[in-house]
mmCIF file of C-alpha atoms and ligand atoms in Angstrom:
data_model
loop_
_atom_site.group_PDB
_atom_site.id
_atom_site.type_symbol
_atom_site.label_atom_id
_atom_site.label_comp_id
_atom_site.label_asym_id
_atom_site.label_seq_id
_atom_site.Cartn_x
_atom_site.Cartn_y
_atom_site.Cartn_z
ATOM 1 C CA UNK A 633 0.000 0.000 0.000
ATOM 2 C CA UNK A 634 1.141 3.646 -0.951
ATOM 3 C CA UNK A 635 1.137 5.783 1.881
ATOM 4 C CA UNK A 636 0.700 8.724 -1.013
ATOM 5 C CA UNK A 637 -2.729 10.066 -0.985
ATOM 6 C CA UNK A 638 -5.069 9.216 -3.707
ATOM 7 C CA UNK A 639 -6.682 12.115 -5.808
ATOM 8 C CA UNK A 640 -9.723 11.078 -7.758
ATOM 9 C CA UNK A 641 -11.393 13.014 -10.698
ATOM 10 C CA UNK A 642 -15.154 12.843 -11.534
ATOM 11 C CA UNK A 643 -14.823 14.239 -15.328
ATOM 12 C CA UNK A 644 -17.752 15.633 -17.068
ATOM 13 C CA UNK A 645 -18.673 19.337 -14.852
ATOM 14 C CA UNK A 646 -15.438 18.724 -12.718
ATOM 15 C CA UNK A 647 -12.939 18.484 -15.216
ATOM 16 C CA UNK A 648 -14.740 19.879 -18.123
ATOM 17 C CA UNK A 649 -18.279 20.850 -19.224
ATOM 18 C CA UNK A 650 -19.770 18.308 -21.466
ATOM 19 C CA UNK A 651 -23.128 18.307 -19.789
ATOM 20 C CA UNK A 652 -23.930 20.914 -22.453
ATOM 21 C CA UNK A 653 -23.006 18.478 -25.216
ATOM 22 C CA UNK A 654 -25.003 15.877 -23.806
ATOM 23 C CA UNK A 655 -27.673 18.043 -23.258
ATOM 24 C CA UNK A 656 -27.864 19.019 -26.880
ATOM 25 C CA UNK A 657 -27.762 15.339 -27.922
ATOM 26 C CA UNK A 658 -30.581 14.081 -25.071
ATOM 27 C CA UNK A 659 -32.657 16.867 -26.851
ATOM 28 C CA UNK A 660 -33.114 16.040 -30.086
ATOM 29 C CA UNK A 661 -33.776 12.523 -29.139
ATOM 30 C CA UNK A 662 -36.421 13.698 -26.386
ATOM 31 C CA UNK A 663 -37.693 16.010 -29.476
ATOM 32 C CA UNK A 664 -37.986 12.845 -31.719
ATOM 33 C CA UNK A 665 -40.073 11.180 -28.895
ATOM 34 C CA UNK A 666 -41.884 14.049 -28.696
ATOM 35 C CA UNK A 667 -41.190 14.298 -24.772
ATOM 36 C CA UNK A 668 -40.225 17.871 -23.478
ATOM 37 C CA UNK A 669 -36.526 17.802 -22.243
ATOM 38 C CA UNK A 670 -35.866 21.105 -20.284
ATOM 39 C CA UNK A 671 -32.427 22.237 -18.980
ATOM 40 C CA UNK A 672 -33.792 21.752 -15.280
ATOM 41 C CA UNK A 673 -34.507 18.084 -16.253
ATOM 42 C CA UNK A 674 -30.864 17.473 -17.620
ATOM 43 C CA UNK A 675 -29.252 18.184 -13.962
ATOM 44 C CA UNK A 676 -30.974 14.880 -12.832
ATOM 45 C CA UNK A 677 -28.539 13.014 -15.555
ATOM 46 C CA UNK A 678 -25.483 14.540 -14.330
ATOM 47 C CA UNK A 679 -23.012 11.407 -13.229
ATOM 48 C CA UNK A 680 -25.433 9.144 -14.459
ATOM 49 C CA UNK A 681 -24.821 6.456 -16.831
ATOM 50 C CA UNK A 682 -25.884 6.797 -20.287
ATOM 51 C CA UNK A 683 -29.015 3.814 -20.168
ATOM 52 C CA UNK A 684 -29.981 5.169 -17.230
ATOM 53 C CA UNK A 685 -29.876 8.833 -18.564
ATOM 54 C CA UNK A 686 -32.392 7.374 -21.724
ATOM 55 C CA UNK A 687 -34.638 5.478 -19.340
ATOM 56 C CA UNK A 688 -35.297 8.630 -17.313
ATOM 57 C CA UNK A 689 -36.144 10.396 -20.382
ATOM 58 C CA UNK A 690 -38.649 8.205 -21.533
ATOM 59 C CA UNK A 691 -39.943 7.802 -18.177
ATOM 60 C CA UNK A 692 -40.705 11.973 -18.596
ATOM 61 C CA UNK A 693 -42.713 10.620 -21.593
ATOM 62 C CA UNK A 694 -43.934 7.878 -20.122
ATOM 63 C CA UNK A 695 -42.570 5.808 -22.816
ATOM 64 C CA UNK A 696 -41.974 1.576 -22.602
ATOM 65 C CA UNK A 697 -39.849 0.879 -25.561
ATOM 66 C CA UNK A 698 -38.077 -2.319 -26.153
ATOM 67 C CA UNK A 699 -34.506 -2.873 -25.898
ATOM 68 C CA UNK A 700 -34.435 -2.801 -29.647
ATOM 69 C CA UNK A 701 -35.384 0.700 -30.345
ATOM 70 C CA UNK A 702 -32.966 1.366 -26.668
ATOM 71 C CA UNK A 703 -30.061 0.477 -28.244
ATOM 72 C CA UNK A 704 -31.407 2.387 -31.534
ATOM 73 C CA UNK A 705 -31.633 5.743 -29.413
ATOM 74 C CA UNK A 706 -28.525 5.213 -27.507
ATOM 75 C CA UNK A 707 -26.096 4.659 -30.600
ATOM 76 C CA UNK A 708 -28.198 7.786 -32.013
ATOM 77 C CA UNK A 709 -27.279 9.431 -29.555
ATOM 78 C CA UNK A 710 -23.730 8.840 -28.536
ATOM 79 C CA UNK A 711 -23.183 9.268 -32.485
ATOM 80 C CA UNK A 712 -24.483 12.988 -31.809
ATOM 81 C CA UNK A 713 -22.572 13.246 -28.628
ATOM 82 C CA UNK A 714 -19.421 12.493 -30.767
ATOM 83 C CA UNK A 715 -19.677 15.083 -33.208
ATOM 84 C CA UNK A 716 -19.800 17.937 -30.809
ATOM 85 C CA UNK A 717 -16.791 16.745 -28.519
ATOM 86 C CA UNK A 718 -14.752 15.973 -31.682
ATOM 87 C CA UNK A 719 -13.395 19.751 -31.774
ATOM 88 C CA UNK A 720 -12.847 19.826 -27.714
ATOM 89 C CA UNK A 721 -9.717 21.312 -26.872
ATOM 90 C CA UNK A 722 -7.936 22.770 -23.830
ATOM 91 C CA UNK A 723 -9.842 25.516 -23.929
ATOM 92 C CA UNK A 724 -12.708 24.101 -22.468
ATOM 93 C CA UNK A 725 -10.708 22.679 -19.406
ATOM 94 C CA UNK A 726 -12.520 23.981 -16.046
ATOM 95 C CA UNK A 727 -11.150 27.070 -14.230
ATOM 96 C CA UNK A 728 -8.413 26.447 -11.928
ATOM 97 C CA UNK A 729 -8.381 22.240 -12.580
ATOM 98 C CA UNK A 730 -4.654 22.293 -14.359
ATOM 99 C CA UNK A 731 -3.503 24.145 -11.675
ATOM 100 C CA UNK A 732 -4.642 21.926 -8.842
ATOM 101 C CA UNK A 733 -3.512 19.267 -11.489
ATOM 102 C CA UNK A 734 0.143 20.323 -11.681
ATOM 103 C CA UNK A 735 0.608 21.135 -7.539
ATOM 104 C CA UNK A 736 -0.649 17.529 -7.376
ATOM 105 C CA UNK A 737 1.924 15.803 -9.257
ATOM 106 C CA UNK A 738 4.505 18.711 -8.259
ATOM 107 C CA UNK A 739 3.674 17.361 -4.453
ATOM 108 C CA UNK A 740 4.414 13.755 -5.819
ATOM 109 C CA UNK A 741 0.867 12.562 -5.107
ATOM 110 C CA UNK A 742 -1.272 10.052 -7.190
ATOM 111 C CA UNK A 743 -4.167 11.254 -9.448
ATOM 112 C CA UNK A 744 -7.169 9.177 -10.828
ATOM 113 C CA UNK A 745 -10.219 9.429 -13.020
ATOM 114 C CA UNK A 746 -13.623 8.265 -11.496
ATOM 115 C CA UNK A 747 -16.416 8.868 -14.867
ATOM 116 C CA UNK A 748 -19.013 7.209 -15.309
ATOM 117 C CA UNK A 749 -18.888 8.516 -19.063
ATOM 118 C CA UNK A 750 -17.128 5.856 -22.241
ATOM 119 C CA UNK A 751 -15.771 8.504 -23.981
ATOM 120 C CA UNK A 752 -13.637 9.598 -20.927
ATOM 121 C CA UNK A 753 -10.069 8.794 -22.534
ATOM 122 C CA UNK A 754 -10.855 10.657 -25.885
ATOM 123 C CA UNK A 755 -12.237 13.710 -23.490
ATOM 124 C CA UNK A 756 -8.379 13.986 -21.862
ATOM 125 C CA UNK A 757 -6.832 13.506 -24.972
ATOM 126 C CA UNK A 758 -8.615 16.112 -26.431
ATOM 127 C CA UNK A 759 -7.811 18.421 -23.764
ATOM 128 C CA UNK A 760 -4.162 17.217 -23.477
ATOM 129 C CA UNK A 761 -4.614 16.408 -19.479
ATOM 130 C CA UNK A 762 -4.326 12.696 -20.141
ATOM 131 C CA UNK A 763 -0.714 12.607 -19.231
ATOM 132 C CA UNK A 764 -1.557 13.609 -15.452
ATOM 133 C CA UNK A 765 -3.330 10.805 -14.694
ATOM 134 C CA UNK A 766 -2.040 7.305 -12.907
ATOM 135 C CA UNK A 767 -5.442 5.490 -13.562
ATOM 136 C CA UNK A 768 -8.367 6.085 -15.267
ATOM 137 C CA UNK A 769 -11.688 4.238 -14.548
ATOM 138 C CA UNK A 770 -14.522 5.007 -16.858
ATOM 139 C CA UNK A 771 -17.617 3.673 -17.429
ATOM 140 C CA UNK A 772 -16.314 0.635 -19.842
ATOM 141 C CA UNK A 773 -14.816 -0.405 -16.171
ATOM 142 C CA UNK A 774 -17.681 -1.106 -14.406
ATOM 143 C CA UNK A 775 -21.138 -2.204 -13.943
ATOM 144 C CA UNK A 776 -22.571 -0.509 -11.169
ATOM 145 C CA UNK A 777 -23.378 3.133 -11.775
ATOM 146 C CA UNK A 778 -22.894 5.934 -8.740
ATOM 147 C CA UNK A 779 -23.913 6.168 -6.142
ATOM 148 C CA UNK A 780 -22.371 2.186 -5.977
ATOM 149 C CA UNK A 781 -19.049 3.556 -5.374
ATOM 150 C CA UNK A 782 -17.518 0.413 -7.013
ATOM 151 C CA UNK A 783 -15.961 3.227 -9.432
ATOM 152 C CA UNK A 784 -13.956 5.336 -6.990
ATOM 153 C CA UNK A 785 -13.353 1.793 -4.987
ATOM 154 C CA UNK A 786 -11.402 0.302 -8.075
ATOM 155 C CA UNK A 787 -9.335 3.951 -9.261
ATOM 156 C CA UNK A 788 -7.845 3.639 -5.426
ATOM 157 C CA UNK A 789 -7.764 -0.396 -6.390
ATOM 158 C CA UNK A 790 -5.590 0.298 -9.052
ATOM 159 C CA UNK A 791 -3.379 3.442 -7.440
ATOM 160 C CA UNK A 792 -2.448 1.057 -4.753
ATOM 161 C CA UNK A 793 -4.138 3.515 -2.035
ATOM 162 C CA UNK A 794 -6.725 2.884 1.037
ATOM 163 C CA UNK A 795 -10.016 4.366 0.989
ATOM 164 C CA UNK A 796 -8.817 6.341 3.663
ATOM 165 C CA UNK A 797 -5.982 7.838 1.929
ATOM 166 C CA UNK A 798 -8.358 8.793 -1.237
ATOM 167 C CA UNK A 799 -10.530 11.886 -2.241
ATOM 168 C CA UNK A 800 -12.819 12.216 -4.420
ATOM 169 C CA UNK A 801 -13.787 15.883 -6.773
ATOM 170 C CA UNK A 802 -17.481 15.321 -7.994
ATOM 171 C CA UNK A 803 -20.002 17.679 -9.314
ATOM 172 C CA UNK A 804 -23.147 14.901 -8.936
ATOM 173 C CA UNK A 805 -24.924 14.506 -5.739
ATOM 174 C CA UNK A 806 -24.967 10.506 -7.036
ATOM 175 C CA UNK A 807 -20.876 10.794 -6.710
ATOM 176 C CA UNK A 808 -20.600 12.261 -3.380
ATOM 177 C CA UNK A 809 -23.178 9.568 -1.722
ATOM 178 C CA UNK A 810 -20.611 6.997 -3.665
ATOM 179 C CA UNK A 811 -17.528 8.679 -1.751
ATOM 180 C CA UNK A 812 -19.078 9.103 1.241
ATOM 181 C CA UNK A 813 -19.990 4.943 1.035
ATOM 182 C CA UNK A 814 -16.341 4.112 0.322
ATOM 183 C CA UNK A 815 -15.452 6.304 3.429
ATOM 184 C CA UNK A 816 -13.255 9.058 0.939
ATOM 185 C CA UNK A 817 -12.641 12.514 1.341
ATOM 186 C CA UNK A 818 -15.657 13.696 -0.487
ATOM 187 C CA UNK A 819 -15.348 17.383 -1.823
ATOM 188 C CA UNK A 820 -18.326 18.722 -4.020
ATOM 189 C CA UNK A 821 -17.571 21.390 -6.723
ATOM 190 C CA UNK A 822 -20.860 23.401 -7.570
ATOM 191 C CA UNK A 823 -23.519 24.687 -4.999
ATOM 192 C CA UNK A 824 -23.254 23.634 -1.603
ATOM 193 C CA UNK A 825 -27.133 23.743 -1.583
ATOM 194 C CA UNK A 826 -26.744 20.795 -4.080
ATOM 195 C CA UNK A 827 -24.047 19.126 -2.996
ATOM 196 C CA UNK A 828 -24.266 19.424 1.344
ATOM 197 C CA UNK A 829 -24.035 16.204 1.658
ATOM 198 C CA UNK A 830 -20.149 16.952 0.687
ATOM 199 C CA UNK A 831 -17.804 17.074 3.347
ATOM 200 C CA UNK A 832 -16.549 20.158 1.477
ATOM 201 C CA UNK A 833 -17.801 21.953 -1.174
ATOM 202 C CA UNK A 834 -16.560 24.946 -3.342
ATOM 203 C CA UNK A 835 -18.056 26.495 -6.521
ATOM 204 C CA UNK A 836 -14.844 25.761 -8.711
ATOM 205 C CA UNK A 837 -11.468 24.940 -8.204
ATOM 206 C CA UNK A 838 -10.846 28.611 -8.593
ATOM 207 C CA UNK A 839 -12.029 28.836 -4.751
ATOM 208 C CA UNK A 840 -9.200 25.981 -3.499
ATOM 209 C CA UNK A 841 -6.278 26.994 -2.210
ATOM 210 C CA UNK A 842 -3.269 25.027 -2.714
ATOM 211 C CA UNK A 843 -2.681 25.255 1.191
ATOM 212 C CA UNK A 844 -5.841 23.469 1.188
ATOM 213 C CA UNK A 845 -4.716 20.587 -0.776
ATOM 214 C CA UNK A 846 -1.160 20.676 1.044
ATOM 215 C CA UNK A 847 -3.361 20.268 4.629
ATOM 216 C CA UNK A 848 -4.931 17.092 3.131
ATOM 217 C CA UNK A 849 -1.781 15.565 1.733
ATOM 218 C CA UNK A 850 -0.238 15.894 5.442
ATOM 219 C CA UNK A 851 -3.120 13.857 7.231
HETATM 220 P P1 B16 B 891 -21.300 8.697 -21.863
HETATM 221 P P2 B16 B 891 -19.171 11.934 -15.222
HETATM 222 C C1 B16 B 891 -21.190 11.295 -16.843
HETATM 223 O O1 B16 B 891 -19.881 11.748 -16.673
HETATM 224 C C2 B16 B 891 -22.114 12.451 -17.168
HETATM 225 O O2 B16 B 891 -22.220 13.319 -16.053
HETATM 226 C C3 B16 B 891 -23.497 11.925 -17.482
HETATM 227 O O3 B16 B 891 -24.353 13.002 -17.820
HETATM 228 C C4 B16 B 891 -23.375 10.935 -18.665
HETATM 229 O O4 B16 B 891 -24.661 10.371 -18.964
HETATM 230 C C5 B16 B 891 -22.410 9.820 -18.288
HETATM 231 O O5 B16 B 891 -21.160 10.388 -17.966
HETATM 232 C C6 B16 B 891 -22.223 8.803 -19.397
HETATM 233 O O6 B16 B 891 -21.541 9.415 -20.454
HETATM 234 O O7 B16 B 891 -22.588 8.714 -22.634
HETATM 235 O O8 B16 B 891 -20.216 9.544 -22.500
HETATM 236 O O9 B16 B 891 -20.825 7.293 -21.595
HETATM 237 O O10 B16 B 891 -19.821 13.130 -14.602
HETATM 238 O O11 B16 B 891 -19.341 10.651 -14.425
HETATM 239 O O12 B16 B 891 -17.740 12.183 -15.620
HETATM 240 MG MG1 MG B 892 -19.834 14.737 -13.127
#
């Protein structure tokens, strides 16, 4: 076991902001359905997985379709979902996350990628940050979605660290109930409103210090 501490990335409104993409894509499939997909509804598939995300939809249209015309929507849609992250680039990296990033690896600590999203890898390579990371779990990697923290559970798994020793970044209420469950440092980045159940929580990583992260890695 490492005695280094663990420092695990959720990815999409964390590390960058591709629930607008997804949102755009959900749309036009809701649209197709004719079910009404509003902005407010797309918060409740943040961190979710991308069946689940199409079963809640149709459950807003009160839809039963077969698995069939399932998969039909979901390739439709991750198709969509493609085209838009395709021209990604590092300007659409969150404020403040290379820094935190680079004081990370400066300190000689381990850094890991919790998504629940497949197209996770492309995502850092398109916003050159893949080279900071010491293990990447995405969604191809497991089979129970968050809040089942089985995601964070195998990133410290595979970084060699305890629960203890880990902490989790995550933007979903889903993925700080998951962190909390595998007994990590959760810390929430949006509203604390949203996220209190968070055992810290700032609006962006624009609001953490790097003393902050220095206090953690000395526990
Ligand atoms: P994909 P995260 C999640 O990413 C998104 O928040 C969620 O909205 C999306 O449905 C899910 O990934 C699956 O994404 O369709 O690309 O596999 O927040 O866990 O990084
Ligand atoms: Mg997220």
């Amino acid at each position: 076991m490492t005695n280094k501490k663990a420092f695990i990335f959720d990815l999409d409104g964390v590390i960058v902001d591709t629930a607008k993409y997804h949102f755009i894509a959900w749309q036009k499939i809701a649209s197709h359905l004719g079910i009404e997909f509003t902005p407010e509804h797309n918060e409740e598939l943040k961190g979710v997985s991308r069946i689940r995300s199409l079963e809640i939809i149709l459950g807003l249209g009160n839809i039963v379709a077969s698995q069939e015309d399932k998969n039909y929507w979901l390739t439709q849609k991750n198709e969509d979902y493609l085209s838009y992250i395709e021209n990604m680039n590092e300007s659409e990296i969150l404020p403040g996350v290379r820094a935190i990033l680079e004081f990370i690896k400066e300190k000689n600590q381990l850094i890991a990628l919790g998504s629940a999203s497949k197209n996770a890898r492309p995502i850092l390579e398109k916003v050159k940050l893949l080279h900071f990371f010491d293990a990447i779990v995405d969604g191809n990697d497991v089979t129970n979605a968050k809040p089942d923290p089985e995601v964070f559970l195998r990133a410290a798994q595979l970084l060699n660290s305890t629960n203890e020793n880990s902490i989790v970044f995550e933007d979903s209420v889903a993925g700080i109930q998951a962190a909390n469950i595998a007994n990590m440092l959760s810390i929430g980045i949006g509203e604390t409103k949203t996220l209190h159940e968070a055992q810290f929580c700032f609006p962006s990583f624009l609001h953490i210090d790097t003393s902050f992260i220095d206090t953690i890695i000395k526990k």
